[in-house]
Amino acid sequence: MTAPHAIRVENLGKQFAGVTAVDDVSFSVAPGELFGLIGPDGAGKTTTVRMLASIMDPTAGDAWVTGRHTVREAEKVKEDISYMSQRFGLYPDLTVQENIDFYADIYGIGKKERRERIDRLLAFSNLTPFRQRLAGKLSGGMKQKLGLACALIHTPAVLFLDEPTNGVDPVSRRDFWRILHQLLEEGVTIFVTTAYLDEADRCHRVGLIDKGRLLACDTPANLRKLMKSNILEIITTDSRKAVALLREKLTGESISLFGARIHVTTATPEPTASRISSLLREEGISLQSMREVEPNLEDVFVSVLSEERR
Amino acid sequence: MMDRLKAMLVKEFIQAFRDPRMRFILLVIPIMQTIIFGYAVNTDVTDVATAVYDLDNSRESRDLIDRFARSEYFSEYEYVQREERVRELLDRGDVRAVIRLERGFGAAIRSGRPAAVQLLLDGTDSNTAGIVAGYAATIVSRYNIDVSTQRLAHRGIVPGPAGVRLETRAWFNENLESRNYYVPAVIANIVMVITMLLSSMAVVREKEIGTMEQMIVTPIGKWEFILGKTVPFVLIGFINVALVTAAAVFWFKVPLRGSLFLLFFGTALFLLSSLGFGLFISTVSHTQQQAMMSAFFFLFPAMLLSGFAFPIANMPEPVQWLTYLNPLRYYLVIIREIFLKGVGIEILWPQMAGLAILGACIFFFAVSRFRKTLS
């Protein structure tokens, strides 16, 4: 495949009965790239990935995958890609082996090649001991890995993953990303959507999507530079109360809570810091630490979103 | 093409027969239904529980009552002594008929005057009541002939043979057993329910568990998918026909006079419609529950307007026209005529042609609605 882009999207849009799910989205993904589409639930991630995988027709714009048009050459696109939906379609009443065999038959994988591939995929996903187990009896993480194994039974040029690690335990999540990085080494282009912002940091490039609109699209490092403001990280004894207080008093700044840590995004760190100290003191909340930190992707996201929504 | 279709078929068969409940539904239920149905559906009216209210109690009245009791149609339930008891027995449904003879019945007969016998019927079930009235009329007219003969004999006249004697022979079902008419028709109902319902559910199940989305993105063709989903049910339909036919022939001794091959050929034509409806239902349903509801929406009118229980000839003309759109109508004729009349394709071809045309239309309409994309 010599197309300059693995994926090219131009002014893509999708309306469902008057509701705009995806609105005028354009971007491209280079071959061999790991691209992450990040956004909250209902942002339009799934609709976008379905349109790219040629299983849903857009209502506006065009998309090409490996140089082929997703509507006019849908069946060709399908031969070049793998797609794993949020709930990968496994047959719960078939065994692990039968599920993989079925997809191997559908993709027309020859008998000799198949045995070797299946052995490798099962080993790769630590599923070898479970060959004869019914897919419905696997844990959530194992189901996702089996789904990936089925999706990879043929060698796709582009792999589309829709929230592959949603609801998966941390160990399986790590396994899963390890597998994805191995695939990158084999030259597969990967397009992944996720609501986990920490996973976005593992991507080469990230697109931020909200309410169907692509707000930003760049490398994680460049996205951080988007932040014109600074981040103050505060740890207090009563973070919930502190957040409520700060949200009430500091109207110019955006405040978000990550576990016990409060991030205050501000253009003027010094005066804000002293204001915060006095506010907390007045309310009798003890401040354990306050320091300026590098923005993480979540901060970027929150900041971009709040600018957009303003 | 063949490899992918084979993969679909293998998968469908594993899924259909792996679940023990499914095996039970596919193999045991049809036989059970045939047997229960064979015993339950019996429109032959015999041994009607009858009360007798004989106010006359003469030789003549007892003679007439005796004639009722000796026939296989009536069975004496009770000799009633009080007027109120008649009402009570009918109200409670203990009897379906009451024979009432007024005082003076015997005297009237003896003196050559007309006498009356009253037959009270429970008319709730109008069909049965009508049949019972017919039986009673036969018994009474026989009694009249005997009385007249006796009267003539008293005057020394020996009557010659009556002018007309009706000789009835029922062809195809010599003993007029309703079972012979209904049991073969069970085949049609079972094949229709199982193939339409299960095929639509099999497709919708893939939507429900999310495998449909996955199938759409594979290079599998629309026809490969559709054939993969329907061919197993053609086979299951054939297995059901074989099972029900065996139960009908060996258990109920229903005669199978025609060609078994023609029966299966007719079944194949019928499956085109049945699976076409199933496929159509799967294109309009998102959950298995919806599919089941929609299937019943087709099944009930199809059964009621098929001639299975209610003769089409008795329906108002516009409804009769409507039944031409019902594939079950043709299939029932084919099954009943093959079983009882033993006729061949030279008689059945119009039914088969009707079924083929209807089936092709339904199936291709459903296929054209079937999309290999989401929503």
XYZ file of C-alpha atoms in Angstrom:
685
model
C 0.000 0.000 0.000
C 1.608 3.218 -1.105
C -1.091 5.674 -0.109
C 0.497 8.612 1.671
C -2.061 8.393 4.436
C -3.357 5.293 6.131
C -6.486 7.244 6.967
C -7.670 10.520 5.488
C -10.828 12.213 6.690
C -12.324 15.305 5.079
C -15.259 17.216 6.563
C -16.816 14.012 7.798
C -20.254 14.340 9.379
C -23.091 12.133 10.559
C -26.617 13.067 11.535
C -29.105 10.756 13.192
C -32.682 11.993 12.845
C -31.664 15.630 13.204
C -29.063 15.027 15.923
C -25.501 15.735 14.854
C -23.219 12.984 16.142
C -20.132 13.936 14.140
C -19.669 17.439 12.794
C -17.204 18.468 10.066
C -14.244 16.385 11.219
C -10.995 16.377 9.224
C -7.670 14.741 10.038
C -5.244 12.186 8.678
C -3.198 9.333 10.061
C 0.170 8.280 8.634
C 0.990 4.618 7.932
C 2.432 2.905 11.002
C 1.058 5.511 13.339
C -0.835 4.887 16.599
C -3.610 7.455 16.626
C -5.915 7.995 19.589
C -9.331 9.620 19.423
C -10.133 10.859 22.911
C -13.373 12.234 24.230
C -16.082 11.848 26.837
C -19.001 9.428 26.400
C -21.301 10.513 23.592
C -18.632 12.664 21.953
C -18.954 10.871 18.616
C -15.986 8.486 18.894
C -17.888 5.306 18.075
C -19.765 6.914 15.184
C -16.462 8.142 13.729
C -14.754 4.779 13.975
C -17.795 3.000 12.492
C -17.756 5.335 9.510
C -14.031 4.729 9.013
C -14.560 0.962 9.221
C -17.142 1.251 6.386
C -20.011 -0.117 8.417
C -21.893 3.159 8.627
C -22.353 5.664 5.834
C -21.540 9.312 6.640
C -24.136 11.997 5.884
C -21.435 14.515 4.951
C -17.808 14.523 3.835
C -15.528 11.670 2.794
C -13.032 9.287 4.289
C -10.354 7.105 2.729
C -8.672 4.167 4.395
C -5.476 2.905 2.722
C -6.440 5.148 -0.165
C -9.864 3.586 -0.638
C -13.122 5.421 -0.232
C -15.106 4.109 2.732
C -18.477 4.265 0.959
C -17.726 3.645 -2.708
C -15.116 0.941 -2.029
C -16.517 -0.333 1.256
C -15.938 -4.034 0.529
C -12.296 -3.365 -0.470
C -11.756 -1.364 2.703
C -13.098 -4.257 4.748
C -10.463 -6.578 3.333
C -7.671 -4.263 4.491
C -8.820 -3.521 7.989
C -9.702 -5.092 11.272
C -12.284 -3.570 13.507
C -12.980 -4.352 17.096
C -16.209 -2.884 18.414
C -16.710 -1.874 22.023
C -18.203 -5.237 22.794
C -16.350 -7.430 20.372
C -18.759 -9.871 18.813
C -17.724 -13.202 20.215
C -20.078 -16.146 20.098
C -20.526 -17.036 23.764
C -21.649 -20.580 22.922
C -18.561 -21.336 20.848
C -15.182 -22.176 22.359
C -12.125 -19.940 22.090
C -10.784 -22.199 19.341
C -14.112 -22.275 17.444
C -14.422 -18.492 17.562
C -10.952 -18.017 16.086
C -11.499 -20.761 13.507
C -14.729 -19.132 12.421
C -13.083 -15.760 11.781
C -10.157 -17.517 10.075
C -12.650 -19.188 7.691
C -14.456 -15.929 7.029
C -11.158 -14.236 6.144
C -10.151 -17.248 4.066
C -6.924 -18.011 5.944
C -5.295 -21.156 4.545
C -4.963 -24.237 6.730
C -1.150 -24.188 7.040
C -0.868 -20.503 7.751
C -3.775 -20.669 10.161
C -2.336 -23.128 12.677
C 0.811 -21.086 13.112
C -1.071 -17.794 13.364
C -3.594 -19.072 15.870
C -0.869 -20.547 18.060
C 0.974 -17.253 17.998
C -2.134 -15.149 18.693
C -3.216 -17.329 21.580
C 0.262 -17.338 23.092
C 0.486 -13.591 22.606
C -2.742 -13.049 24.537
C -2.085 -15.773 27.166
C -5.187 -17.655 26.039
C -3.484 -20.934 25.068
C -4.699 -22.823 28.188
C -8.297 -21.772 27.469
C -8.673 -23.057 23.880
C -11.570 -25.354 24.741
C -13.363 -22.943 27.062
C -16.635 -21.370 25.900
C -16.101 -17.708 25.102
C -19.063 -16.796 27.296
C -17.217 -18.234 30.304
C -14.119 -16.023 29.902
C -13.424 -12.988 32.115
C -13.948 -9.506 30.643
C -10.240 -8.971 30.012
C -9.822 -12.379 28.371
C -12.837 -11.708 26.153
C -11.230 -8.486 24.930
C -7.980 -10.293 24.199
C -9.821 -13.050 22.351
C -11.655 -10.345 20.411
C -8.318 -8.844 19.442
C -6.961 -12.265 18.480
C -10.009 -12.808 16.227
C -9.626 -9.337 14.720
C -5.946 -10.050 13.982
C -6.481 -13.443 12.362
C -5.810 -11.775 9.044
C -3.047 -9.206 8.663
C -4.789 -5.845 8.517
C -3.145 -2.689 7.222
C -5.203 -0.650 9.659
C -6.599 -1.814 12.977
C -9.593 0.066 14.388
C -10.292 -0.350 18.077
C -13.333 1.198 19.725
C -12.725 1.639 23.464
C -10.911 -1.689 23.642
C -10.038 -1.441 27.327
C -13.345 -0.119 28.604
C -14.181 -2.001 31.793
C -11.077 -4.197 31.569
C -8.907 -4.879 34.633
C -5.535 -3.054 34.854
C -3.419 -6.162 34.201
C -5.316 -7.034 31.040
C -5.155 -3.398 29.983
C -1.380 -3.495 30.233
C -1.260 -6.772 28.270
C -3.483 -5.214 25.678
C -1.260 -2.194 25.121
C 1.795 -4.433 25.000
C 0.142 -6.335 22.135
C -0.667 -3.091 20.336
C 2.950 -1.943 20.537
C 4.112 -5.259 19.090
C 1.697 -4.739 16.208
C 3.145 -1.283 15.580
C 6.529 -2.883 15.134
C 4.981 -5.044 12.420
C 3.939 -1.858 10.646
C 0.204 -1.942 11.386
C -1.527 1.419 11.631
C -3.685 1.583 14.729
C -6.671 3.834 15.303
C -7.974 3.630 18.852
C -10.725 5.468 20.700
C -10.724 5.735 24.443
C -12.226 7.646 27.315
C -9.136 6.887 29.444
C -6.906 9.923 29.122
C -3.858 8.118 30.530
C -4.002 5.796 27.523
C -3.819 8.785 25.192
C -0.257 9.407 26.346
C 0.716 6.097 24.750
C -0.434 7.299 21.313
C 1.776 8.979 18.722
C -0.901 11.514 18.006
C -4.170 12.343 19.668
C -7.411 13.907 18.484
C -9.660 15.497 21.079
C -13.321 15.186 20.237
C -16.375 16.574 22.018
C -19.983 16.879 20.877
C -18.974 15.601 17.473
C -16.336 18.252 16.867
C -12.604 17.701 16.659
C -11.170 20.312 19.023
C -7.466 19.608 18.647
C -5.245 17.074 16.950
C -1.533 16.764 17.683
C 1.134 14.818 19.559
C 0.577 14.547 23.307
C 3.631 16.801 23.887
C 2.390 19.504 21.530
C -1.065 19.336 23.032
C 0.436 20.106 26.415
C 1.967 23.237 24.923
C -1.548 24.277 23.962
C -2.004 25.060 27.602
C -1.327 28.763 27.909
C -2.143 28.581 31.578
C -0.322 26.943 34.455
C -1.490 24.171 36.702
C -1.486 24.372 40.479
C -1.787 20.987 42.113
C -3.275 21.164 45.591
C -3.645 18.401 48.141
C -5.872 19.039 51.146
C -7.418 16.974 53.929
C -10.924 17.459 52.550
C -10.688 17.702 48.807
C -14.437 17.616 48.112
C -15.134 20.535 50.388
C -12.113 22.377 49.027
C -13.237 21.905 45.418
C -16.704 23.204 46.252
C -15.221 26.224 47.966
C -12.737 27.023 45.192
C -15.353 26.593 42.473
C -17.524 29.104 44.294
C -14.837 31.728 44.974
C -12.421 31.409 42.018
C -14.742 32.093 39.117
C -12.033 32.876 36.554
C -10.173 29.568 36.908
C -11.149 26.008 35.994
C -10.941 23.506 38.835
C -10.901 19.762 38.440
C -10.475 16.882 40.823
C -8.276 13.835 40.093
C -8.646 11.483 43.035
C -7.323 13.471 46.010
C -5.495 16.003 43.827
C -7.112 19.270 42.845
C -5.880 20.937 39.682
C -6.459 24.659 39.323
C -5.768 26.041 35.880
C -4.741 29.656 36.048
C -2.999 32.271 33.951
C -1.642 34.009 37.043
C -0.139 31.353 39.325
C 1.359 33.514 42.126
C -1.607 35.698 43.118
C -3.944 32.706 42.709
C -1.796 30.575 44.992
C -1.903 33.117 47.827
C -5.654 33.599 47.294
C -6.166 29.834 47.606
C -4.100 29.615 50.802
C -6.140 32.312 52.502
C -9.475 30.910 51.301
C -8.663 27.460 52.652
C -7.404 28.914 55.942
C -10.631 30.871 56.447
C -12.682 27.698 55.994
C -10.389 25.696 58.265
C -9.270 23.249 55.545
C -5.653 22.315 56.039
C -3.444 22.587 52.966
C -0.989 19.698 52.716
C 0.814 20.780 49.572
C 0.550 23.183 46.667
C 2.897 23.229 43.702
C 3.014 24.051 40.031
C 2.961 20.942 37.831
C 3.333 20.037 34.150
C -0.132 19.784 32.634
C -1.195 16.224 31.846
C -3.510 15.410 28.955
C -6.498 15.565 31.220
C -5.698 19.161 32.070
C -5.338 19.942 28.409
C -8.607 18.280 27.732
C -10.423 20.065 30.524
C -8.921 23.375 29.459
C -9.704 22.916 25.775
C -13.206 21.767 26.595
C -13.913 24.659 28.927
C -12.620 27.161 26.380
C -14.811 25.578 23.767
C -17.877 25.560 25.959
C -17.418 29.104 27.166
C -17.636 -18.100 -1.436
C -18.174 -21.757 -0.565
C -15.601 -21.661 2.231
C -17.263 -18.749 3.982
C -20.695 -20.291 3.548
C -19.370 -23.538 4.981
C -17.919 -21.648 7.951
C -21.320 -20.026 8.594
C -23.117 -23.355 8.357
C -20.708 -25.125 10.698
C -21.071 -22.313 13.214
C -24.881 -22.282 12.992
C -25.126 -26.030 13.498
C -22.783 -25.973 16.488
C -24.883 -23.178 17.980
C -28.214 -24.829 17.228
C -27.331 -28.192 18.717
C -24.871 -27.335 21.511
C -27.531 -26.001 23.860
C -29.531 -28.908 25.364
C -32.641 -26.718 25.585
C -32.333 -25.955 21.888
C -31.963 -29.647 21.030
C -35.115 -30.279 23.043
C -37.034 -27.534 21.226
C -35.892 -28.763 17.815
C -36.311 -32.492 18.242
C -38.605 -33.389 21.126
C -41.194 -30.595 21.184
C -42.474 -31.296 17.629
C -43.182 -34.943 18.488
C -44.765 -34.032 21.806
C -46.956 -31.435 20.149
C -48.083 -33.873 17.485
C -49.046 -36.470 20.045
C -50.834 -34.099 22.410
C -52.528 -32.422 19.493
C -53.520 -35.724 17.945
C -55.447 -36.630 21.061
C -56.762 -33.171 21.863
C -58.031 -32.047 18.501
C -60.990 -34.242 17.939
C -64.129 -32.702 16.540
C -65.922 -36.055 16.379
C -69.036 -35.723 18.557
C -69.876 -38.950 20.437
C -71.164 -39.856 23.874
C -72.909 -36.568 24.495
C -73.891 -36.442 28.162
C -77.671 -36.367 28.087
C -80.290 -36.029 30.808
C -83.711 -37.615 30.415
C -86.854 -35.998 31.778
C -89.591 -38.520 31.116
C -92.945 -37.263 32.436
C -94.865 -39.946 30.585
C -93.008 -43.077 31.587
C -94.930 -45.233 29.122
C -93.725 -48.127 26.976
C -93.511 -45.777 23.993
C -91.516 -43.109 25.811
C -89.096 -45.674 27.193
C -88.666 -47.138 23.705
C -87.671 -43.783 22.232
C -85.276 -43.031 25.104
C -83.768 -46.438 24.637
C -83.007 -45.663 21.017
C -81.077 -42.565 22.070
C -79.169 -44.446 24.746
C -78.214 -47.282 22.414
C -76.760 -44.960 19.782
C -73.058 -44.162 20.216
C -73.863 -40.462 20.122
C -75.767 -40.053 23.361
C -74.996 -41.380 26.784
C -77.481 -41.245 29.609
C -76.273 -39.051 32.393
C -79.264 -38.877 34.703
C -83.001 -39.484 34.911
C -84.361 -36.140 36.020
C -87.358 -35.996 38.334
C -87.839 -32.262 38.799
C -88.153 -29.367 36.353
C -85.459 -27.290 38.195
C -82.915 -30.049 37.865
C -82.941 -29.673 34.037
C -81.865 -26.067 34.324
C -79.279 -26.916 36.948
C -77.615 -29.642 34.861
C -77.411 -27.423 31.775
C -76.142 -24.441 33.784
C -73.379 -26.456 35.343
C -72.474 -27.985 32.023
C -72.966 -31.506 33.379
C -75.037 -32.373 30.341
C -75.102 -30.919 26.856
C -78.530 -32.207 25.925
C -81.808 -32.957 27.665
C -84.589 -35.147 26.217
C -87.976 -34.203 27.566
C -91.138 -36.205 26.995
C -94.501 -34.740 28.060
C -97.234 -36.705 29.798
C -99.460 -38.295 27.189
C -96.663 -39.117 24.742
C -97.423 -42.819 24.728
C -101.172 -42.280 24.566
C -100.814 -39.991 21.567
C -98.695 -42.520 19.690
C -101.076 -45.322 20.483
C -104.095 -43.342 19.265
C -102.339 -42.214 16.095
C -102.111 -38.524 17.021
C -98.896 -36.506 16.599
C -96.710 -36.526 19.711
C -93.821 -34.222 20.615
C -90.405 -34.896 22.060
C -88.365 -31.923 23.188
C -84.587 -31.808 22.821
C -82.904 -29.073 24.898
C -79.367 -28.304 23.766
C -76.496 -26.347 25.275
C -75.978 -23.967 22.363
C -72.780 -22.347 23.683
C -70.759 -24.514 21.363
C -72.933 -23.983 18.320
C -71.033 -26.449 16.175
C -71.448 -29.387 18.507
C -75.084 -28.458 19.244
C -75.837 -28.542 15.521
C -74.259 -31.955 15.119
C -76.175 -33.303 18.129
C -79.461 -31.950 16.700
C -78.672 -33.814 13.475
C -78.122 -37.093 15.311
C -81.384 -36.628 17.226
C -83.292 -35.966 13.996
C -81.965 -39.212 12.509
C -83.000 -41.226 15.561
C -86.460 -39.626 15.663
C -87.128 -40.155 11.953
C -86.119 -43.802 12.283
C -88.572 -44.069 15.197
C -91.300 -42.485 13.036
C -90.764 -45.010 10.277
C -91.034 -47.872 12.759
C -94.208 -46.421 14.299
C -95.808 -45.994 10.856
C -94.818 -49.496 9.847
C -96.449 -50.883 12.990
C -99.641 -48.870 12.394
C -99.871 -50.172 8.836
C -99.213 -53.695 10.053
C -102.209 -53.339 12.454
C -104.380 -52.608 9.447
C -102.940 -55.625 7.677
C -100.764 -53.696 5.243
C -97.174 -54.770 4.761
C -95.325 -51.732 3.315
C -93.102 -52.336 0.316
C -89.498 -51.137 0.182
C -89.076 -47.382 0.599
C -88.613 -45.315 -2.553
C -85.154 -43.831 -1.926
C -82.367 -45.096 0.256
C -79.409 -42.824 0.824
C -76.076 -44.596 0.711
C -73.183 -42.503 1.925
C -69.520 -43.396 1.401
C -66.800 -41.034 2.598
C -63.845 -41.185 0.307
C -60.273 -40.501 1.509
C -61.277 -40.636 5.183
C -63.635 -43.606 5.289
C -64.552 -43.426 8.960
C -64.721 -39.614 8.977
C -62.100 -39.368 11.682
C -61.222 -35.752 12.382
C -57.769 -36.850 13.531
C -56.846 -37.829 9.960
C -57.697 -34.312 8.911
C -55.929 -32.422 11.690
C -52.767 -34.383 12.508
C -51.072 -33.926 9.108
C -51.837 -30.213 9.362
C -49.788 -30.075 12.568
C -46.739 -30.489 10.313
C -47.468 -27.134 8.733
C -47.867 -25.357 12.043
C -44.735 -26.805 13.581
C -42.609 -26.144 10.520
C -43.903 -22.591 10.325
C -43.393 -21.759 14.012
C -39.965 -23.346 14.286
C -38.446 -22.046 11.075
C -39.912 -18.532 11.129
C -39.376 -17.894 14.806
C -35.960 -19.464 15.191
C -34.482 -18.090 11.974
C -35.528 -14.543 12.837
C -34.185 -14.965 16.352
C -30.915 -16.414 15.081
C -30.245 -13.274 13.023
C -31.404 -10.854 15.704
C -29.304 -12.639 18.314
C -26.228 -11.589 16.361
C -27.396 -7.992 16.589
C -28.010 -8.365 20.310
C -24.650 -9.852 21.229
C -22.770 -7.499 18.915
C -21.465 -10.104 16.485
C -23.505 -8.537 13.683
C -21.373 -5.388 13.813
C -18.342 -7.634 13.596
C -19.752 -9.689 10.706
C -20.528 -6.532 8.751
C -16.886 -5.504 8.819
C -15.672 -8.865 7.528
C -15.585 -9.522 3.793
C -18.489 -12.006 4.116
C -21.092 -11.384 1.400
C -24.731 -10.617 2.039
C -25.820 -13.853 0.354
C -23.268 -15.932 2.242
C -24.610 -14.555 5.488
C -28.265 -15.039 4.528
C -27.761 -18.558 3.227
C -25.657 -19.401 6.259
C -28.562 -18.329 8.443
C -31.369 -19.991 6.476
C -29.989 -23.271 5.136
C -29.677 -24.816 8.630
C -33.370 -24.112 9.177
C -34.292 -25.745 5.880
C -32.640 -28.872 7.236
C -34.268 -28.480 10.647
C -37.604 -27.987 8.870
C -37.099 -31.252 6.953
C -36.166 -33.083 10.149
C -39.353 -31.800 11.759
C -41.504 -32.913 8.823
C -39.941 -36.359 9.052
C -40.500 -36.574 12.823
C -44.102 -35.387 12.731
C -44.923 -37.598 9.740
C -43.492 -40.610 11.572
C -45.563 -39.776 14.669
C -48.709 -39.340 12.560
C -48.256 -42.547 10.594
C -46.933 -44.900 13.264
C -48.643 -43.540 16.356
C -51.972 -42.307 15.049
C -52.177 -44.576 12.004
C -52.998 -41.635 9.781
C -52.775 -42.923 6.204
C -49.947 -41.511 4.092
C -51.144 -42.334 0.586
C -49.097 -39.939 -1.529
C -45.426 -39.476 -2.274
C -43.082 -38.636 0.580
C -40.811 -36.947 -1.927
C -43.626 -34.620 -2.981
C -44.287 -33.814 0.671
C -40.678 -32.699 1.120
C -40.752 -30.802 -2.152
C -43.858 -28.932 -0.978
C -42.120 -28.285 2.334
C -39.122 -26.792 0.543
C -41.445 -24.416 -1.319
C -43.184 -23.477 1.913
C -39.860 -22.836 3.675
C -39.103 -20.155 1.113
C -42.033 -18.139 2.524
C -41.511 -19.114 6.127
C -37.804 -18.256 6.152
C -38.517 -15.161 4.063
C -40.861 -13.926 6.797
C -38.256 -14.859 9.398
C -35.630 -12.843 7.570
C -38.022 -9.931 7.149
C -38.770 -9.954 10.874
C -35.054 -9.895 11.618
C -34.654 -6.726 9.540
C -37.290 -4.890 11.592
C -36.350 -6.189 15.062
C -33.466 -5.209 17.289
C -33.949 -7.698 20.121
C -34.970 -11.343 20.224
C -38.043 -10.333 22.204
C -39.139 -7.963 19.442
C -38.518 -10.708 16.912
C -40.709 -13.089 18.870
C -43.522 -10.528 19.146
C -43.330 -9.738 15.434
C -43.313 -13.443 14.572
C -46.573 -13.947 16.475
C -48.009 -10.998 14.620
C -47.564 -13.110 11.460
C -48.270 -16.514 12.955
C -51.745 -15.886 14.377
C -53.453 -14.512 11.271
C -51.576 -17.038 9.154
C -52.996 -19.914 11.203
C -56.526 -18.528 11.580
C -56.843 -17.744 7.880
C -55.251 -20.923 6.598
C -58.153 -23.356 6.695
C -56.407 -25.261 9.474
C -59.448 -25.186 11.762
C -62.001 -22.978 10.037
C -62.881 -23.797 6.429
C -61.888 -21.011 4.033
C -65.103 -21.598 2.084
C -67.080 -20.362 5.111
C -65.208 -17.042 5.260
C -66.635 -13.828 3.766
C -65.454 -13.342 0.216
C -62.982 -10.466 0.863
C -61.330 -12.551 3.590
C -61.181 -15.496 1.210
C -59.258 -13.341 -1.244
C -56.894 -12.370 1.553
C -56.089 -16.011 2.232
C -54.465 -16.260 -1.190
C -51.608 -14.238 0.322
C -51.191 -16.796 3.078
C -48.539 -19.419 2.259
C -49.920 -21.734 4.938
C -53.150 -22.048 2.958
C -51.392 -23.688 0.019
C -49.132 -25.824 2.168
C -52.083 -27.218 4.152
C -53.843 -28.288 0.973
C -50.655 -29.936 -0.274
C -50.099 -31.815 2.992
C -53.699 -32.977 3.424
C -54.088 -34.088 -0.149
C -50.786 -35.979 -0.158
C -51.662 -37.710 3.111
C -55.346 -38.539 2.557
C -55.990 -38.410 -1.187
C -52.577 -39.505 -2.316
C -52.724 -37.192 -5.310
C -49.629 -36.196 -7.234
C -48.187 -33.112 -8.829
C -50.758 -33.259 -11.681
C -53.384 -32.136 -9.130
C -51.226 -30.151 -6.740
C -49.294 -28.030 -9.215
C -51.480 -24.922 -8.828
C -50.893 -24.965 -5.055
C -47.187 -25.504 -5.545
C -46.932 -22.764 -8.120
C -48.786 -20.398 -5.777
C -46.425 -21.275 -2.960
C -43.347 -20.857 -5.147
C -44.399 -17.437 -6.438
C -45.438 -16.184 -3.006
C -42.289 -17.590 -1.396
C -39.970 -16.080 -3.988
C -41.616 -12.660 -3.545
C -41.422 -12.749 0.244
C -37.867 -14.063 0.318
C -36.467 -11.606 -2.193
C -38.303 -8.719 -0.573
C -36.729 -9.661 2.777
C -33.289 -10.039 1.187
C -33.579 -6.645 -0.488
C -34.331 -5.076 2.885
C -31.370 -6.813 4.486
C -28.420 -4.416 4.685
C -24.815 -5.104 5.424
C -24.470 -1.771 7.236
C -25.568 -0.515 10.622
C -28.896 1.323 10.937
